[in-house]
Structures are given as C-alpha cells and as structure tokens.
Amino acid sequence: MSEAAGGTQAFGDALVARPVRAERTVFSGRVFDVVSRDVDLGEAGVVTREMVHHPGAVAVVALDEHDRVLLIRQYRVPVGAYLWEVPAGLLDGGDEETLLGAAKRELAEETDLAADRWDVLVDYATTPGASDEVLRVFLARDLHDAEATDFVREGEEAEIEIDRVPLAGAADAVLAGRVHNPSACMGLLAAARAAGDGFASLRPVDAPFALRPGVRPA
C-alpha cells in the first residue's frame, strides 16, 4: 500500500492525456456516440478501446428544511424498471451553460423547484472502463417554488412521481439494495456523510472539476 493510499497524505485521481494514435466513430446516436480509440500506453504498447463518448451530466440532491431529500421516480427503458432518482440531466444547454446553471435548470424542469443555497457534493465517473461520462452532483438547500416556464415533460419524464424522504432513510435504502440509480446512490450516501459535520466539508460551486477541466463550474 502506498503512503498516500494509507491515509498519511491526501490522495486522488490524476488526469493524464495519453497519445491518441487514431479514433473512429463506430456509432453516432441522438445523445451519445460510440468511438474506437487507439491509445499509446508507452511500454504497454498501443491498445484499442471502444467507449461511449458522452456530453456529461449533472445531478441534484435537494434537501428541504426538514432534512428530507427530494426524490423522483421514473421508468428507465435499458433496465426495464421504475427507479427512484435525484433530479439530473445532460449538459445540453449550449457552450455557455455552466454546471451550476444546468443543475438549476434540471431541478426546475423536473420538480418545479429552485434553491437559494448550492454546494458541490461529489464528482464521479459513471463507467470509466467504458464511457468518458463524468458527472457533478450538487447539494441544493433553501428550496422554494421555481418561476413558471414553458418546459413540457415528455416521454419517461411525463410519468415522473415526486416524493420527499428523510435523508437518513434514503441512504439506508441505498445500502439495503432498494435504490440503484448511480447519481442517487452517490449523492445520497455523500449527503448523509456530509450531514455528519453539518455540511462544513462541502466544496463551493466554483470548485474545479478535475475530470472536466474545460467546463465552467459556475
């Protein structure tokens, strides 16, 4: 075990660009593409890897004044199940949209709510062995009604159900195997952990996003 992994020093992931010798688009989809990339790993040689190229996303753990988290239930076609999730969505608001701006938009579109207090809860790569999708989860507090918009929920979002669940109970549901959405699992467990110190350890909304250095956080 390294000294950093042993806990005597701060440790973390490192963004390192390996030379890309070639790249081909295998599939071009409505939301994401599948690309085949030849990457030079030095002494390990050149490897070919197929991966999902994804625009990225944000998610929001919205906590009300009674320490209840706002959860939404919607159908997910790939897994054939209704999942309890936190509000989330793609970074599809254009080049000028920030991570925080996308989070505010998704919270309003999916729950008709806004928040006056925002913090960074956790950043994660959803499937680093198969996709370049990375996601920032925000904690939103001081909730209130959002301004009315002309946004219309369609498809799976048209069936959204909304509930408020005590944060501790929602985290317990993750550990019990009753909640499976990755942003919900990451966000709820991180929020429950952060609640232990009164959320004093949270990062500000303009904190750097290590795996997406080119995106504007706030």
PDB file of C-alpha atoms in Angstrom, residues 53-158:
ATOM      1  CA  HIS A  53     -18.499   9.370 -25.810  1.00  0.00           C
ATOM      2  CA  HIS A  54     -20.930  11.269 -23.610  1.00  0.00           C
ATOM      3  CA  PRO A  55     -21.655  15.009 -23.208  1.00  0.00           C
ATOM      4  CA  GLY A  56     -21.689  14.734 -19.414  1.00  0.00           C
ATOM      5  CA  ALA A  57     -24.402  15.480 -16.894  1.00  0.00           C
ATOM      6  CA  VAL A  58     -25.263  16.964 -13.524  1.00  0.00           C
ATOM      7  CA  ALA A  59     -27.439  15.793 -10.643  1.00  0.00           C
ATOM      8  CA  VAL A  60     -29.004  17.470  -7.620  1.00  0.00           C
ATOM      9  CA  VAL A  61     -29.618  16.251  -4.088  1.00  0.00           C
ATOM     10  CA  ALA A  62     -32.305  18.704  -2.977  1.00  0.00           C
ATOM     11  CA  LEU A  63     -32.708  18.847   0.793  1.00  0.00           C
ATOM     12  CA  ASP A  64     -35.608  20.656   2.446  1.00  0.00           C
ATOM     13  CA  GLU A  65     -35.818  22.332   5.842  1.00  0.00           C
ATOM     14  CA  HIS A  66     -36.948  19.063   7.456  1.00  0.00           C
ATOM     15  CA  ASP A  67     -33.852  17.133   6.231  1.00  0.00           C
ATOM     16  CA  ARG A  68     -35.919  15.346   3.621  1.00  0.00           C
ATOM     17  CA  VAL A  69     -34.444  14.698   0.197  1.00  0.00           C
ATOM     18  CA  LEU A  70     -36.492  15.210  -2.936  1.00  0.00           C
ATOM     19  CA  LEU A  71     -36.657  12.002  -5.000  1.00  0.00           C
ATOM     20  CA  ILE A  72     -38.273  11.350  -8.361  1.00  0.00           C
ATOM     21  CA  ARG A  73     -39.500   8.024  -9.719  1.00  0.00           C
ATOM     22  CA  GLN A  74     -39.414   7.323 -13.430  1.00  0.00           C
ATOM     23  CA  TYR A  75     -39.176   4.405 -15.820  1.00  0.00           C
ATOM     24  CA  ARG A  76     -35.769   3.536 -17.309  1.00  0.00           C
ATOM     25  CA  VAL A  77     -36.015   1.557 -20.557  1.00  0.00           C
ATOM     26  CA  PRO A  78     -32.500  -0.052 -20.556  1.00  0.00           C
ATOM     27  CA  VAL A  79     -33.036  -1.744 -17.164  1.00  0.00           C
ATOM     28  CA  GLY A  80     -36.793  -2.162 -17.519  1.00  0.00           C
ATOM     29  CA  ALA A  81     -37.574  -0.737 -14.112  1.00  0.00           C
ATOM     30  CA  TYR A  82     -39.017   2.225 -12.261  1.00  0.00           C
ATOM     31  CA  LEU A  83     -36.118   3.808 -10.362  1.00  0.00           C
ATOM     32  CA  TRP A  84     -36.012   6.319  -7.544  1.00  0.00           C
ATOM     33  CA  GLU A  85     -33.567   9.017  -8.563  1.00  0.00           C
ATOM     34  CA  VAL A  86     -32.417  12.537  -7.787  1.00  0.00           C
ATOM     35  CA  PRO A  87     -33.071  15.267 -10.377  1.00  0.00           C
ATOM     36  CA  ALA A  88     -30.451  15.011 -13.119  1.00  0.00           C
ATOM     37  CA  GLY A  89     -29.838  15.731 -16.762  1.00  0.00           C
ATOM     38  CA  LEU A  90     -27.443  16.197 -19.632  1.00  0.00           C
ATOM     39  CA  LEU A  91     -25.177  19.158 -20.229  1.00  0.00           C
ATOM     40  CA  ASP A  92     -27.172  20.124 -23.299  1.00  0.00           C
ATOM     41  CA  GLY A  93     -27.766  23.808 -22.692  1.00  0.00           C
ATOM     42  CA  GLY A  94     -25.057  25.039 -25.067  1.00  0.00           C
ATOM     43  CA  ASP A  95     -21.436  26.077 -24.649  1.00  0.00           C
ATOM     44  CA  GLU A  96     -22.310  28.962 -22.337  1.00  0.00           C
ATOM     45  CA  GLU A  97     -24.202  26.853 -19.784  1.00  0.00           C
ATOM     46  CA  THR A  98     -22.282  26.189 -16.574  1.00  0.00           C
ATOM     47  CA  LEU A  99     -22.517  23.089 -14.411  1.00  0.00           C
ATOM     48  CA  LEU A 100     -24.446  25.064 -11.810  1.00  0.00           C
ATOM     49  CA  GLY A 101     -26.706  26.513 -14.472  1.00  0.00           C
ATOM     50  CA  ALA A 102     -27.500  23.038 -15.764  1.00  0.00           C
ATOM     51  CA  ALA A 103     -28.250  21.834 -12.222  1.00  0.00           C
ATOM     52  CA  LYS A 104     -30.635  24.734 -11.614  1.00  0.00           C
ATOM     53  CA  ARG A 105     -32.345  24.049 -14.931  1.00  0.00           C
ATOM     54  CA  GLU A 106     -32.812  20.350 -14.211  1.00  0.00           C
ATOM     55  CA  LEU A 107     -34.147  20.974 -10.701  1.00  0.00           C
ATOM     56  CA  ALA A 108     -36.742  23.392 -12.069  1.00  0.00           C
ATOM     57  CA  GLU A 109     -37.723  21.227 -15.052  1.00  0.00           C
ATOM     58  CA  GLU A 110     -38.146  18.011 -13.083  1.00  0.00           C
ATOM     59  CA  THR A 111     -39.527  19.296  -9.765  1.00  0.00           C
ATOM     60  CA  ASP A 112     -40.723  22.896 -10.333  1.00  0.00           C
ATOM     61  CA  LEU A 113     -38.393  23.997  -7.530  1.00  0.00           C
ATOM     62  CA  ALA A 114     -35.452  26.372  -7.147  1.00  0.00           C
ATOM     63  CA  ALA A 115     -32.860  26.702  -4.378  1.00  0.00           C
ATOM     64  CA  ASP A 116     -31.028  29.629  -2.800  1.00  0.00           C
ATOM     65  CA  ARG A 117     -28.091  27.624  -1.441  1.00  0.00           C
ATOM     66  CA  TRP A 118     -25.860  25.427  -3.572  1.00  0.00           C
ATOM     67  CA  ASP A 119     -22.726  23.403  -2.832  1.00  0.00           C
ATOM     68  CA  VAL A 120     -20.724  20.702  -4.605  1.00  0.00           C
ATOM     69  CA  LEU A 121     -21.462  17.312  -3.089  1.00  0.00           C
ATOM     70  CA  VAL A 122     -19.465  14.802  -5.149  1.00  0.00           C
ATOM     71  CA  ASP A 123     -17.914  14.296  -8.605  1.00  0.00           C
ATOM     72  CA  TYR A 124     -17.687  10.882 -10.232  1.00  0.00           C
ATOM     73  CA  ALA A 125     -17.104   8.975 -13.470  1.00  0.00           C
ATOM     74  CA  THR A 126     -20.137   6.831 -14.164  1.00  0.00           C
ATOM     75  CA  THR A 127     -18.457   3.961 -16.068  1.00  0.00           C
ATOM     76  CA  PRO A 128     -14.749   4.773 -16.503  1.00  0.00           C
ATOM     77  CA  GLY A 129     -13.983   1.440 -18.124  1.00  0.00           C
ATOM     78  CA  ALA A 130     -16.489   2.001 -20.922  1.00  0.00           C
ATOM     79  CA  SER A 131     -17.510   5.669 -21.087  1.00  0.00           C
ATOM     80  CA  ASP A 132     -16.000   9.148 -20.690  1.00  0.00           C
ATOM     81  CA  GLU A 133     -19.140  10.391 -18.896  1.00  0.00           C
ATOM     82  CA  VAL A 134     -18.335  12.333 -15.739  1.00  0.00           C
ATOM     83  CA  LEU A 135     -20.909  13.912 -13.512  1.00  0.00           C
ATOM     84  CA  ARG A 136     -21.096  16.525 -10.763  1.00  0.00           C
ATOM     85  CA  VAL A 137     -23.681  16.161  -8.005  1.00  0.00           C
ATOM     86  CA  PHE A 138     -24.781  19.331  -6.230  1.00  0.00           C
ATOM     87  CA  LEU A 139     -26.463  19.771  -2.866  1.00  0.00           C
ATOM     88  CA  ALA A 140     -29.340  22.249  -3.073  1.00  0.00           C
ATOM     89  CA  ARG A 141     -30.938  23.767   0.024  1.00  0.00           C
ATOM     90  CA  ASP A 142     -33.326  26.585   0.925  1.00  0.00           C
ATOM     91  CA  LEU A 143     -35.860  25.281  -1.582  1.00  0.00           C
ATOM     92  CA  HIS A 144     -38.775  27.291  -2.956  1.00  0.00           C
ATOM     93  CA  ASP A 145     -41.066  27.303  -5.978  1.00  0.00           C
ATOM     94  CA  ALA A 146     -39.356  27.988  -9.287  1.00  0.00           C
ATOM     95  CA  GLU A 147     -40.556  30.584 -11.748  1.00  0.00           C
ATOM     96  CA  ALA A 148     -43.026  29.220 -14.273  1.00  0.00           C
ATOM     97  CA  THR A 149     -41.570  28.136 -17.627  1.00  0.00           C
ATOM     98  CA  ASP A 150     -42.933  26.661 -20.854  1.00  0.00           C
ATOM     99  CA  PHE A 151     -40.990  23.421 -20.373  1.00  0.00           C
ATOM    100  CA  VAL A 152     -43.117  20.317 -21.030  1.00  0.00           C
ATOM    101  CA  ARG A 153     -42.133  16.917 -19.616  1.00  0.00           C
ATOM    102  CA  GLU A 154     -42.221  14.287 -22.335  1.00  0.00           C
ATOM    103  CA  GLY A 155     -41.502  10.570 -22.664  1.00  0.00           C
ATOM    104  CA  GLU A 156     -40.421   8.952 -19.404  1.00  0.00           C
ATOM    105  CA  GLU A 157     -40.397  12.352 -17.684  1.00  0.00           C
ATOM    106  CA  ALA A 158     -44.154  12.692 -18.271  1.00  0.00           C
TER     107      ALA A 158
END
